[in-house]
PDB file of N, CA and C in Angstrom:
ATOM      1  N   MET A  51       9.871   9.067 -11.673  1.00  0.00           N
ATOM      2  CA  MET A  51      10.553   9.256 -10.303  1.00  0.00           C
ATOM      3  C   MET A  51       9.621  10.336  -9.566  1.00  0.00           C
ATOM      4  N   LYS A  52       9.185  11.124 -10.133  1.00  0.00           N
ATOM      5  CA  LYS A  52       8.271  11.983  -9.605  1.00  0.00           C
ATOM      6  C   LYS A  52       7.125  11.550  -8.879  1.00  0.00           C
ATOM      7  N   ASP A  53       6.549  10.725  -9.388  1.00  0.00           N
ATOM      8  CA  ASP A  53       5.309   9.821  -9.053  1.00  0.00           C
ATOM      9  C   ASP A  53       5.628   8.996  -7.474  1.00  0.00           C
ATOM     10  N   TYR A  54       6.851   8.598  -7.729  1.00  0.00           N
ATOM     11  CA  TYR A  54       7.435   7.929  -6.538  1.00  0.00           C
ATOM     12  C   TYR A  54       7.581   8.712  -5.368  1.00  0.00           C
ATOM     13  N   GLU A  55       8.114   9.797  -5.632  1.00  0.00           N
ATOM     14  CA  GLU A  55       8.599  11.015  -4.796  1.00  0.00           C
ATOM     15  C   GLU A  55       6.965  11.406  -4.139  1.00  0.00           C
ATOM     16  N   ASN A  56       6.061  11.595  -4.704  1.00  0.00           N
ATOM     17  CA  ASN A  56       4.941  12.011  -4.376  1.00  0.00           C
ATOM     18  C   ASN A  56       4.586  11.010  -3.469  1.00  0.00           C
ATOM     19  N   TYR A  57       4.304   9.898  -3.902  1.00  0.00           N
ATOM     20  CA  TYR A  57       3.840   8.527  -3.195  1.00  0.00           C
ATOM     21  C   TYR A  57       4.334   8.575  -1.731  1.00  0.00           C
ATOM     22  N   ARG A  58       5.923   8.600  -1.719  1.00  0.00           N
ATOM     23  CA  ARG A  58       6.692   8.487  -0.566  1.00  0.00           C
ATOM     24  C   ARG A  58       6.427   9.767   0.206  1.00  0.00           C
ATOM     25  N   ILE A  59       6.076  10.755  -0.004  1.00  0.00           N
ATOM     26  CA  ILE A  59       5.485  11.938   0.789  1.00  0.00           C
ATOM     27  C   ILE A  59       4.097  11.603   1.313  1.00  0.00           C
ATOM     28  N   LYS A  60       3.412  11.026   0.476  1.00  0.00           N
ATOM     29  CA  LYS A  60       1.781  10.956   0.873  1.00  0.00           C
ATOM     30  C   LYS A  60       1.814   9.675   2.076  1.00  0.00           C
ATOM     31  N   LEU A  61       2.857   8.858   1.942  1.00  0.00           N
ATOM     32  CA  LEU A  61       2.954   7.664   3.333  1.00  0.00           C
ATOM     33  C   LEU A  61       3.397   8.571   4.509  1.00  0.00           C
ATOM     34  N   ASN A  62       3.760   9.635   4.424  1.00  0.00           N
ATOM     35  CA  ASN A  62       3.985  10.317   5.936  1.00  0.00           C
ATOM     36  C   ASN A  62       2.656  11.242   6.471  1.00  0.00           C
ATOM     37  N   ASP A  63       1.637  11.012   5.488  1.00  0.00           N
ATOM     38  CA  ASP A  63       0.090  11.691   5.708  1.00  0.00           C
ATOM     39  C   ASP A  63      -0.180  11.069   6.946  1.00  0.00           C
ATOM     40  N   PRO A  64      -0.724  11.718   8.071  1.00  0.00           N
ATOM     41  CA  PRO A  64      -1.630  11.403   9.203  1.00  0.00           C
ATOM     42  C   PRO A  64      -2.386  10.250   8.862  1.00  0.00           C
ATOM     43  N   ARG A  65      -3.158  10.704   7.804  1.00  0.00           N
ATOM     44  CA  ARG A  65      -4.475   9.948   7.321  1.00  0.00           C
ATOM     45  C   ARG A  65      -3.780   8.353   6.689  1.00  0.00           C
ATOM     46  N   TRP A  66      -2.629   8.240   6.342  1.00  0.00           N
ATOM     47  CA  TRP A  66      -2.189   7.114   5.919  1.00  0.00           C
ATOM     48  C   TRP A  66      -1.658   6.438   7.345  1.00  0.00           C
ATOM     49  N   LYS A  67      -0.981   7.339   8.126  1.00  0.00           N
ATOM     50  CA  LYS A  67      -0.451   6.659   9.309  1.00  0.00           C
ATOM     51  C   LYS A  67      -1.396   5.970  10.275  1.00  0.00           C
ATOM     52  N   LEU A  68      -2.833   6.546  10.233  1.00  0.00           N
ATOM     53  CA  LEU A  68      -3.894   6.297  10.871  1.00  0.00           C
ATOM     54  C   LEU A  68      -4.488   4.900  10.360  1.00  0.00           C
ATOM     55  N   LEU A  69      -4.543   5.003   8.862  1.00  0.00           N
ATOM     56  CA  LEU A  69      -5.026   3.618   8.494  1.00  0.00           C
ATOM     57  C   LEU A  69      -4.116   2.561   8.500  1.00  0.00           C
ATOM     58  N   ARG A  70      -2.786   2.705   8.414  1.00  0.00           N
ATOM     59  CA  ARG A  70      -1.783   1.646   8.376  1.00  0.00           C
ATOM     60  C   ARG A  70      -1.890   0.892   9.786  1.00  0.00           C
ATOM     61  N   GLN A  71      -2.020   1.717  10.820  1.00  0.00           N
ATOM     62  CA  GLN A  71      -2.427   1.204  12.307  1.00  0.00           C
ATOM     63  C   GLN A  71      -3.471   0.286  12.493  1.00  0.00           C
ATOM     64  N   LYS A  72      -4.325   1.104  11.448  1.00  0.00           N
ATOM     65  CA  LYS A  72      -5.855   0.067  11.764  1.00  0.00           C
ATOM     66  C   LYS A  72      -5.737  -1.239  10.923  1.00  0.00           C
ATOM     67  N   ILE A  73      -4.963  -1.208   9.762  1.00  0.00           N
ATOM     68  CA  ILE A  73      -4.821  -2.384   8.933  1.00  0.00           C
ATOM     69  C   ILE A  73      -3.878  -3.490   9.735  1.00  0.00           C
ATOM     70  N   LEU A  74      -2.972  -2.869  10.528  1.00  0.00           N
ATOM     71  CA  LEU A  74      -1.808  -3.815  11.275  1.00  0.00           C
ATOM     72  C   LEU A  74      -2.617  -4.518  12.246  1.00  0.00           C
ATOM     73  N   LYS A  75      -3.525  -3.816  13.027  1.00  0.00           N
ATOM     74  CA  LYS A  75      -4.088  -4.128  13.877  1.00  0.00           C
ATOM     75  C   LYS A  75      -5.248  -5.263  13.584  1.00  0.00           C
ATOM     76  N   ARG A  76      -5.950  -5.383  12.299  1.00  0.00           N
ATOM     77  CA  ARG A  76      -6.877  -6.037  11.825  1.00  0.00           C
ATOM     78  C   ARG A  76      -6.039  -7.291  11.462  1.00  0.00           C
ATOM     79  N   ASP A  77      -4.751  -7.370  11.085  1.00  0.00           N
ATOM     80  CA  ASP A  77      -4.124  -8.486  10.654  1.00  0.00           C
ATOM     81  C   ASP A  77      -3.110  -9.055  12.004  1.00  0.00           C
ATOM     82  N   ASN A  78      -3.714  -8.701  12.958  1.00  0.00           N
ATOM     83  CA  ASN A  78      -2.950  -9.164  14.488  1.00  0.00           C
ATOM     84  C   ASN A  78      -1.352  -8.629  14.187  1.00  0.00           C
ATOM     85  N   ASN A  79      -1.087  -7.736  13.644  1.00  0.00           N
ATOM     86  CA  ASN A  79       0.253  -7.197  13.806  1.00  0.00           C
ATOM     87  C   ASN A  79       1.609  -8.375  13.255  1.00  0.00           C
ATOM     88  N   GLU A  80       0.824  -9.078  12.288  1.00  0.00           N
ATOM     89  CA  GLU A  80       1.880  -9.937  11.724  1.00  0.00           C
ATOM     90  C   GLU A  80       1.897 -10.036  10.281  1.00  0.00           C
ATOM     91  N   CYS A  81       2.732 -10.579   9.570  1.00  0.00           N
ATOM     92  CA  CYS A  81       2.796 -10.697   8.168  1.00  0.00           C
ATOM     93  C   CYS A  81       1.929 -11.864   7.613  1.00  0.00           C
ATOM     94  N   LYS A  82       0.996 -11.665   6.741  1.00  0.00           N
ATOM     95  CA  LYS A  82      -0.023 -12.700   6.494  1.00  0.00           C
ATOM     96  C   LYS A  82       0.677 -13.831   5.742  1.00  0.00           C
ATOM     97  N   VAL A  83       1.697 -13.810   5.356  1.00  0.00           N
ATOM     98  CA  VAL A  83       2.303 -14.843   4.627  1.00  0.00           C
ATOM     99  C   VAL A  83       3.336 -15.661   5.456  1.00  0.00           C
ATOM    100  N   CYS A  84       4.475 -14.992   6.383  1.00  0.00           N
ATOM    101  CA  CYS A  84       4.900 -15.923   7.396  1.00  0.00           C
ATOM    102  C   CYS A  84       4.812 -15.802   8.612  1.00  0.00           C
ATOM    103  N   GLN A  85       3.987 -14.759   9.087  1.00  0.00           N
ATOM    104  CA  GLN A  85       3.727 -14.630  10.314  1.00  0.00           C
ATOM    105  C   GLN A  85       4.687 -14.183  10.952  1.00  0.00           C
ATOM    106  N   SER A  86       5.562 -13.327  10.548  1.00  0.00           N
ATOM    107  CA  SER A  86       6.461 -12.613  11.516  1.00  0.00           C
ATOM    108  C   SER A  86       5.848 -11.306  11.907  1.00  0.00           C
ATOM    109  N   ASN A  87       6.419 -10.748  13.279  1.00  0.00           N
ATOM    110  CA  ASN A  87       5.894  -9.701  13.754  1.00  0.00           C
ATOM    111  C   ASN A  87       6.959  -8.277  13.347  1.00  0.00           C
ATOM    112  N   LYS A  88       8.054  -8.620  12.930  1.00  0.00           N
ATOM    113  CA  LYS A  88       9.045  -7.899  12.670  1.00  0.00           C
ATOM    114  C   LYS A  88       8.989  -6.844  11.207  1.00  0.00           C
ATOM    115  N   ASN A  89       9.503  -5.822  11.326  1.00  0.00           N
ATOM    116  CA  ASN A  89       9.471  -4.867   9.825  1.00  0.00           C
ATOM    117  C   ASN A  89       8.190  -5.153   9.246  1.00  0.00           C
ATOM    118  N   LEU A  90       7.107  -4.719   9.779  1.00  0.00           N
ATOM    119  CA  LEU A  90       5.903  -4.874   8.848  1.00  0.00           C
ATOM    120  C   LEU A  90       5.389  -3.458   7.948  1.00  0.00           C
ATOM    121  N   ASN A  91       5.018  -3.954   7.076  1.00  0.00           N
ATOM    122  CA  ASN A  91       4.538  -2.985   5.829  1.00  0.00           C
ATOM    123  C   ASN A  91       3.243  -3.249   5.571  1.00  0.00           C
ATOM    124  N   VAL A  92       2.125  -2.197   5.187  1.00  0.00           N
ATOM    125  CA  VAL A  92       1.043  -2.423   4.934  1.00  0.00           C
ATOM    126  C   VAL A  92       0.999  -2.566   3.352  1.00  0.00           C
ATOM    127  N   HIS A  93       0.889  -3.529   2.792  1.00  0.00           N
ATOM    128  CA  HIS A  93       0.784  -3.319   1.247  1.00  0.00           C
ATOM    129  C   HIS A  93      -0.277  -3.003   0.431  1.00  0.00           C
ATOM    130  N   HIS A  94      -0.369  -2.537  -0.886  1.00  0.00           N
ATOM    131  CA  HIS A  94      -1.605  -2.408  -1.519  1.00  0.00           C
ATOM    132  C   HIS A  94      -1.680  -3.413  -2.609  1.00  0.00           C
ATOM    133  N   ARG A  95      -2.704  -4.561  -2.535  1.00  0.00           N
ATOM    134  CA  ARG A  95      -2.533  -5.440  -3.453  1.00  0.00           C
ATOM    135  C   ARG A  95      -3.022  -5.022  -4.927  1.00  0.00           C
ATOM    136  N   ALA A  96      -3.403  -3.700  -5.097  1.00  0.00           N
ATOM    137  CA  ALA A  96      -3.344  -3.108  -6.369  1.00  0.00           C
ATOM    138  C   ALA A  96      -3.761  -1.672  -6.242  1.00  0.00           C
ATOM    139  N   TYR A  97      -3.163  -0.791  -7.115  1.00  0.00           N
ATOM    140  CA  TYR A  97      -3.424   0.437  -7.490  1.00  0.00           C
ATOM    141  C   TYR A  97      -4.309   1.115  -8.236  1.00  0.00           C
ATOM    142  N   ILE A  98      -4.999   2.051  -7.792  1.00  0.00           N
ATOM    143  CA  ILE A  98      -6.307   2.671  -8.633  1.00  0.00           C
ATOM    144  C   ILE A  98      -5.666   4.191  -9.083  1.00  0.00           C
ATOM    145  N   MET A  99      -5.954   4.146 -10.337  1.00  0.00           N
ATOM    146  CA  MET A  99      -5.364   5.377 -11.121  1.00  0.00           C
ATOM    147  C   MET A  99      -6.989   6.192 -12.001  1.00  0.00           C
ATOM    148  N   PHE A 100      -6.863   7.153 -11.823  1.00  0.00           N
ATOM    149  CA  PHE A 100      -7.918   8.091 -12.503  1.00  0.00           C
ATOM    150  C   PHE A 100      -7.527   8.150 -13.934  1.00  0.00           C
ATOM    151  N   LYS A 101      -7.818   7.354 -14.639  1.00  0.00           N
ATOM    152  CA  LYS A 101      -7.212   7.359 -16.272  1.00  0.00           C
ATOM    153  C   LYS A 101      -7.077   8.640 -16.861  1.00  0.00           C
ATOM    154  N   LYS A 102      -8.094   9.559 -16.527  1.00  0.00           N
ATOM    155  CA  LYS A 102      -8.342  10.835 -17.369  1.00  0.00           C
ATOM    156  C   LYS A 102      -7.414  11.708 -16.892  1.00  0.00           C
ATOM    157  N   TYR A 103      -6.959  11.824 -15.752  1.00  0.00           N
ATOM    158  CA  TYR A 103      -5.898  12.565 -14.861  1.00  0.00           C
ATOM    159  C   TYR A 103      -4.648  11.972 -14.695  1.00  0.00           C
ATOM    160  N   GLN A 104      -4.495  10.856 -15.215  1.00  0.00           N
ATOM    161  CA  GLN A 104      -3.350  10.104 -14.902  1.00  0.00           C
ATOM    162  C   GLN A 104      -2.728  10.166 -13.528  1.00  0.00           C
ATOM    163  N   VAL A 105      -3.652  10.019 -12.266  1.00  0.00           N
ATOM    164  CA  VAL A 105      -3.285  10.160 -11.161  1.00  0.00           C
ATOM    165  C   VAL A 105      -3.747   9.445 -10.331  1.00  0.00           C
ATOM    166  N   TYR A 106      -2.809   8.768  -9.282  1.00  0.00           N
ATOM    167  CA  TYR A 106      -3.352   7.582  -8.539  1.00  0.00           C
ATOM    168  C   TYR A 106      -4.169   8.198  -7.476  1.00  0.00           C
ATOM    169  N   LEU A 107      -4.883   7.260  -6.755  1.00  0.00           N
ATOM    170  CA  LEU A 107      -5.721   7.477  -5.493  1.00  0.00           C
ATOM    171  C   LEU A 107      -5.025   7.563  -4.393  1.00  0.00           C
ATOM    172  N   ASP A 108      -5.107   8.302  -3.692  1.00  0.00           N
ATOM    173  CA  ASP A 108      -4.178   8.698  -2.358  1.00  0.00           C
ATOM    174  C   ASP A 108      -4.263   7.125  -1.793  1.00  0.00           C
ATOM    175  N   PRO A 109      -3.213   6.960  -0.988  1.00  0.00           N
ATOM    176  CA  PRO A 109      -2.930   5.668  -0.525  1.00  0.00           C
ATOM    177  C   PRO A 109      -3.927   5.454   0.653  1.00  0.00           C
ATOM    178  N   TRP A 110      -4.548   6.296   1.403  1.00  0.00           N
ATOM    179  CA  TRP A 110      -5.723   5.741   2.348  1.00  0.00           C
ATOM    180  C   TRP A 110      -7.288   5.840   1.949  1.00  0.00           C
ATOM    181  N   LYS A 111      -7.036   5.750   0.620  1.00  0.00           N
ATOM    182  CA  LYS A 111      -8.421   6.098  -0.141  1.00  0.00           C
ATOM    183  C   LYS A 111      -8.947   4.532  -0.477  1.00  0.00           C
ATOM    184  N   TYR A 112      -8.278   3.533  -0.225  1.00  0.00           N
ATOM    185  CA  TYR A 112      -8.605   2.447  -0.998  1.00  0.00           C
ATOM    186  C   TYR A 112      -9.600   1.473  -0.094  1.00  0.00           C
ATOM    187  N   PRO A 113     -10.273   0.677  -0.516  1.00  0.00           N
ATOM    188  CA  PRO A 113     -11.102  -0.239   0.278  1.00  0.00           C
ATOM    189  C   PRO A 113     -10.171  -1.131   0.994  1.00  0.00           C
ATOM    190  N   ASN A 114     -10.554  -1.327   2.158  1.00  0.00           N
ATOM    191  CA  ASN A 114      -9.699  -2.170   3.399  1.00  0.00           C
ATOM    192  C   ASN A 114      -9.243  -3.602   2.609  1.00  0.00           C
ATOM    193  N   ASN A 115     -10.008  -4.118   1.855  1.00  0.00           N
ATOM    194  CA  ASN A 115      -9.518  -5.566   1.439  1.00  0.00           C
ATOM    195  C   ASN A 115      -8.311  -5.655   0.366  1.00  0.00           C
ATOM    196  N   ILE A 116      -8.237  -4.330   0.080  1.00  0.00           N
ATOM    197  CA  ILE A 116      -6.923  -3.882  -1.002  1.00  0.00           C
ATOM    198  C   ILE A 116      -5.640  -3.962  -0.081  1.00  0.00           C
ATOM    199  N   TYR A 117      -5.631  -3.996   1.078  1.00  0.00           N
ATOM    200  CA  TYR A 117      -4.697  -3.864   1.953  1.00  0.00           C
ATOM    201  C   TYR A 117      -4.161  -5.136   2.561  1.00  0.00           C
ATOM    202  N   ILE A 118      -2.898  -5.451   2.857  1.00  0.00           N
ATOM    203  CA  ILE A 118      -2.377  -6.562   3.344  1.00  0.00           C
ATOM    204  C   ILE A 118      -1.251  -6.512   4.219  1.00  0.00           C
ATOM    205  N   THR A 119      -0.894  -6.867   5.242  1.00  0.00           N
ATOM    206  CA  THR A 119       0.424  -6.766   6.128  1.00  0.00           C
ATOM    207  C   THR A 119       1.305  -7.750   5.600  1.00  0.00           C
ATOM    208  N   LEU A 120       2.311  -7.159   5.252  1.00  0.00           N
ATOM    209  CA  LEU A 120       3.563  -8.073   4.954  1.00  0.00           C
ATOM    210  C   LEU A 120       4.440  -7.380   5.730  1.00  0.00           C
ATOM    211  N   CYS A 121       5.926  -8.332   6.109  1.00  0.00           N
ATOM    212  CA  CYS A 121       6.887  -8.345   6.816  1.00  0.00           C
ATOM    213  C   CYS A 121       8.001  -7.643   5.250  1.00  0.00           C
ATOM    214  N   GLU A 122       8.596  -6.896   5.548  1.00  0.00           N
ATOM    215  CA  GLU A 122       9.587  -6.347   4.778  1.00  0.00           C
ATOM    216  C   GLU A 122      10.158  -7.407   3.743  1.00  0.00           C
ATOM    217  N   ASN A 123      10.561  -8.510   3.972  1.00  0.00           N
ATOM    218  CA  ASN A 123      11.162  -9.585   3.583  1.00  0.00           C
ATOM    219  C   ASN A 123      10.206 -10.346   2.229  1.00  0.00           C
ATOM    220  N   CYS A 124       8.911 -10.244   2.826  1.00  0.00           N
ATOM    221  CA  CYS A 124       7.828 -10.938   2.386  1.00  0.00           C
ATOM    222  C   CYS A 124       7.255  -9.889   1.102  1.00  0.00           C
ATOM    223  N   HIS A 125       7.306  -8.826   1.532  1.00  0.00           N
ATOM    224  CA  HIS A 125       7.018  -7.797   0.681  1.00  0.00           C
ATOM    225  C   HIS A 125       7.870  -7.528  -0.545  1.00  0.00           C
ATOM    226  N   GLU A 126       9.229  -7.510  -0.451  1.00  0.00           N
ATOM    227  CA  GLU A 126       9.935  -7.448  -1.445  1.00  0.00           C
ATOM    228  C   GLU A 126       9.937  -8.794  -2.528  1.00  0.00           C
ATOM    229  N   LYS A 127       9.857  -9.680  -1.719  1.00  0.00           N
ATOM    230  CA  LYS A 127       9.827 -11.110  -2.490  1.00  0.00           C
ATOM    231  C   LYS A 127       8.747 -10.743  -3.437  1.00  0.00           C
ATOM    232  N   GLY A 128       7.566 -10.495  -2.897  1.00  0.00           N
ATOM    233  CA  GLY A 128       6.175 -10.378  -3.636  1.00  0.00           C
ATOM    234  C   GLY A 128       6.358  -9.159  -4.814  1.00  0.00           C
ATOM    235  N   HIS A 129       7.013  -8.236  -4.742  1.00  0.00           N
ATOM    236  CA  HIS A 129       7.416  -7.038  -5.743  1.00  0.00           C
ATOM    237  C   HIS A 129       8.189  -7.783  -6.606  1.00  0.00           C
ATOM    238  N   ASN A 130       9.177  -8.370  -6.307  1.00  0.00           N
ATOM    239  CA  ASN A 130       9.912  -9.048  -7.279  1.00  0.00           C
ATOM    240  C   ASN A 130       9.559 -10.064  -8.106  1.00  0.00           C
ATOM    241  N   HIS A 131       8.234 -10.649  -7.730  1.00  0.00           N
ATOM    242  CA  HIS A 131       7.749 -11.937  -8.589  1.00  0.00           C
ATOM    243  C   HIS A 131       6.515 -11.320  -8.855  1.00  0.00           C
ATOM    244  N   PHE A 132       5.870 -10.698  -8.697  1.00  0.00           N
ATOM    245  CA  PHE A 132       4.404 -10.101  -9.155  1.00  0.00           C
ATOM    246  C   PHE A 132       4.442  -8.486  -9.425  1.00  0.00           C
ATOM    247  N   LYS A 133       3.674  -8.236 -10.482  1.00  0.00           N
ATOM    248  CA  LYS A 133       3.484  -6.985 -10.781  1.00  0.00           C
ATOM    249  C   LYS A 133       2.158  -6.438 -10.253  1.00  0.00           C
ATOM    250  N   VAL A 134       2.175  -5.334  -9.395  1.00  0.00           N
ATOM    251  CA  VAL A 134       1.209  -4.778  -8.598  1.00  0.00           C
ATOM    252  C   VAL A 134       0.182  -4.424  -9.836  1.00  0.00           C
ATOM    253  N   PRO A 135      -1.170  -4.868  -9.727  1.00  0.00           N
ATOM    254  CA  PRO A 135      -2.095  -4.415 -10.939  1.00  0.00           C
ATOM    255  C   PRO A 135      -2.658  -2.996 -10.775  1.00  0.00           C
ATOM    256  N   ILE A 136      -2.871  -2.411 -12.052  1.00  0.00           N
ATOM    257  CA  ILE A 136      -2.965  -1.138 -11.561  1.00  0.00           C
ATOM    258  C   ILE A 136      -4.802  -0.910 -12.384  1.00  0.00           C
ATOM    259  N   LYS A 137      -5.436  -0.550 -11.269  1.00  0.00           N
ATOM    260  CA  LYS A 137      -7.169  -0.563 -11.726  1.00  0.00           C
ATOM    261  C   LYS A 137      -7.219   0.821 -12.318  1.00  0.00           C
ATOM    262  N   TYR A 138      -7.896   1.144 -13.349  1.00  0.00           N
ATOM    263  CA  TYR A 138      -8.175   2.488 -14.199  1.00  0.00           C
ATOM    264  C   TYR A 138      -9.781   2.681 -13.989  1.00  0.00           C
ATOM    265  N   ILE A 139      -9.801   4.147 -13.349  1.00  0.00           N
ATOM    266  CA  ILE A 139     -11.412   4.585 -13.168  1.00  0.00           C
ATOM    267  C   ILE A 139     -11.421   5.791 -13.825  1.00  0.00           C
TER     268      ILE A 139
END
């Protein structure tokens, strides 16, 4: 639970908020699955963890191709059907 809480805190960081806006703009402010423009999330297609330290990379430090814009509905459906892969470095 602690990891989730830390992640939620990081999503309030100005660096994430700035990147989030950049990704939304790149994706034309619409869900890349259903083209909705309501309740948009920026989703990580994978997570990166530093294996030695068991620490995830900060959410704003990923390559841009890892992010995708999804509406809340498609985002939730995706998480219910697929596990987000973790890449260890």
